Amino acid sequence: MPKGIEGSNPSLTAINSVNQRKQATHMKEPVRVTVTGAAGQISYALLFRIAAGEMLGKDQPVILQLLEITPALDALAGTVMEIEDCAFPLVAGIEQTDDPDTAFGGADYCLLVGARPRGPGMERKDLLKANAKIFSAQGAAIDRQASRGVKVLVVGNPANTNCLIASRNAPNLDPSRFTAMTRLDHNRAVAMLAAQTGSHSTVVDGMIIWGNHSATQYPDIHHCRIDSRPAVELVEHEWVERRFIPEVQQRGAAIIKARGLSSAASAANAAIAHMRDWALGSAGRIVSMGVCGDGSYGIEKGLVYSFPVICENGGYRIVQDLAINDFSRAMMTATENELRQERDDIADLL
Ligand code: NAD
Ligand code: LMR
């Protein structure tokens, strides 16, 4: 008998009071946001920002549905007390549970964070054995329980292949509902290029992360503009090849080495940006998302691969017809091959 759904259920009182305020202020109907691994470090930076309206807008009430493993439910109760103590106007209810079917019930947005993080000296794909089964079980529960228009973001590593597993275990949902997070890599690449060119990150446009959220990912500046000037005219190719690409690829490991723990606040920030753009649009700007490949750019159909996308009208589309030179093609193929290998390693879960 799962513990959970105790203490801080979405009380009718809370929902009623949001309903009253909704009528007074023209707020929207509450939506259900499921976050897994809700007692972990990323979630500690994530939940408060979702509750504050930074993900779905300041007019969008949310019911938080928080999933943890049984031993972490006490810690989760502490996080929930803190959310309650913020008295967020947009929080219409909070559920806490160790039962995936409960957590994903009616979910409109699912952020799959709960998974083991890597330690020093590990690659993210070393986590595949430990984490893959989490995503087959959760994909199946999402298939049974979530809203048919659900938007799923997989953060837990290795994010692309975990996303593939979740999606394949949800045969009644379109694979386009499932995405993997490469926005942190995208933001890292934007910040590094801005620093190198003495610009502000807000004037860097058109960054692309291709492929896997791993050390083979390809941060590509060929379509990037800085204050409308092509980035390739502002930096040396040698810097791109020897410094920029490896540093973006290895940034997660550098943070683990420095902190003794993997990135958390920046990962939460990227998750907020990914979901916000998907839900509300990216205002015509290219962002990077791991999505189910449709054969674009010759990448094998069905792999969860990071592409340049534009988000609009609650959906996303892969940006087409970008010119790809030989250097880029080799990098894109290397990361595609790694994703193929990861997929083949967990073939029994698909
Ligand atoms: P953490 O260990 O602090 O938290 C993970 C939480 O997940 C724990 O509280 C754990 O109890 C919970 N959990 C484990 N199995 C679960 C299950 N089956 N259902 C629900 N909850 C479960 O780790 P963290 O630092 O928050 O990182 C979480 C994951 O995110 C890791 O895999 C990490 O590598 C990954 N990550 C990805 C990115 C990215 O850019 N895609 C960035 C940072 C971290
Ligand atoms: C990151 O990129 O920071 C995360 O994926 C954590 C890690 O293992 O590197």
Coordinates of C-alpha atoms in Angstrom, one line a residue, residues 112 128 132 135-136 139-140 152-156 158-171 173 175 178-181 212 290-293 300-305 336 338-350:
L112 CA 10.9 13.3 -15.2
L128 CA 21.7 3.5 -18.2
A132 CA 16.5 2.8 -17.6
F135 CA 11.6 5.3 -17.4
S136 CA 9.9 2.2 -18.8
G139 CA 6.3 5.8 -19.5
A140 CA 3.7 3.1 -19.0
V152 CA 6.8 15.3 -21.1
L153 CA 10.4 16.5 -20.4
V154 CA 13.0 13.9 -19.5
V155 CA 15.9 15.3 -17.4
G156 CA 17.2 12.2 -15.7
P158 CA 21.1 9.6 -19.9
A159 CA 18.2 11.9 -20.9
N160 CA 17.8 11.1 -24.6
T161 CA 17.7 7.3 -24.2
N162 CA 15.6 7.5 -21.1
C163 CA 13.2 9.6 -23.1
L164 CA 13.2 7.0 -25.9
I165 CA 12.4 4.3 -23.3
A166 CA 9.5 6.3 -21.7
S167 CA 8.0 7.1 -25.1
R168 CA 8.2 3.5 -26.4
N169 CA 6.5 2.4 -23.2
A170 CA 3.6 4.8 -23.9
P171 CA 2.2 3.4 -27.2
L173 CA 0.6 8.7 -26.9
P175 CA 6.1 10.2 -29.5
F178 CA 8.1 13.1 -25.1
T179 CA 11.2 15.3 -25.2
A180 CA 14.7 15.2 -23.6
M181 CA 16.6 18.2 -22.1
N212 CA 23.0 13.4 -27.4
G290 CA 15.8 16.3 -27.7
V291 CA 12.9 15.1 -29.8
C292 CA 11.9 12.0 -31.7
G293 CA 13.7 12.2 -35.0
E300 CA 17.8 8.0 -38.1
K301 CA 14.0 8.2 -37.6
G302 CA 12.8 7.4 -34.1
L303 CA 16.1 8.3 -32.2
V304 CA 15.6 11.0 -29.5
Y305 CA 18.1 13.4 -30.9
E336 CA 23.9 9.8 -33.7
E338 CA 26.4 6.9 -29.8
L339 CA 22.6 7.2 -29.5
R340 CA 22.2 4.1 -31.7
Q341 CA 24.5 2.2 -29.4
E342 CA 22.7 3.3 -26.3
R343 CA 19.4 2.2 -27.8
D344 CA 20.8 -1.2 -28.8
D345 CA 22.1 -1.6 -25.2
I346 CA 18.5 -1.3 -23.8
A347 CA 16.7 -3.0 -26.6
D348 CA 14.9 -5.3 -24.1
L349 CA 13.1 -2.2 -22.6
L350 CA 11.7 -0.9 -25.9

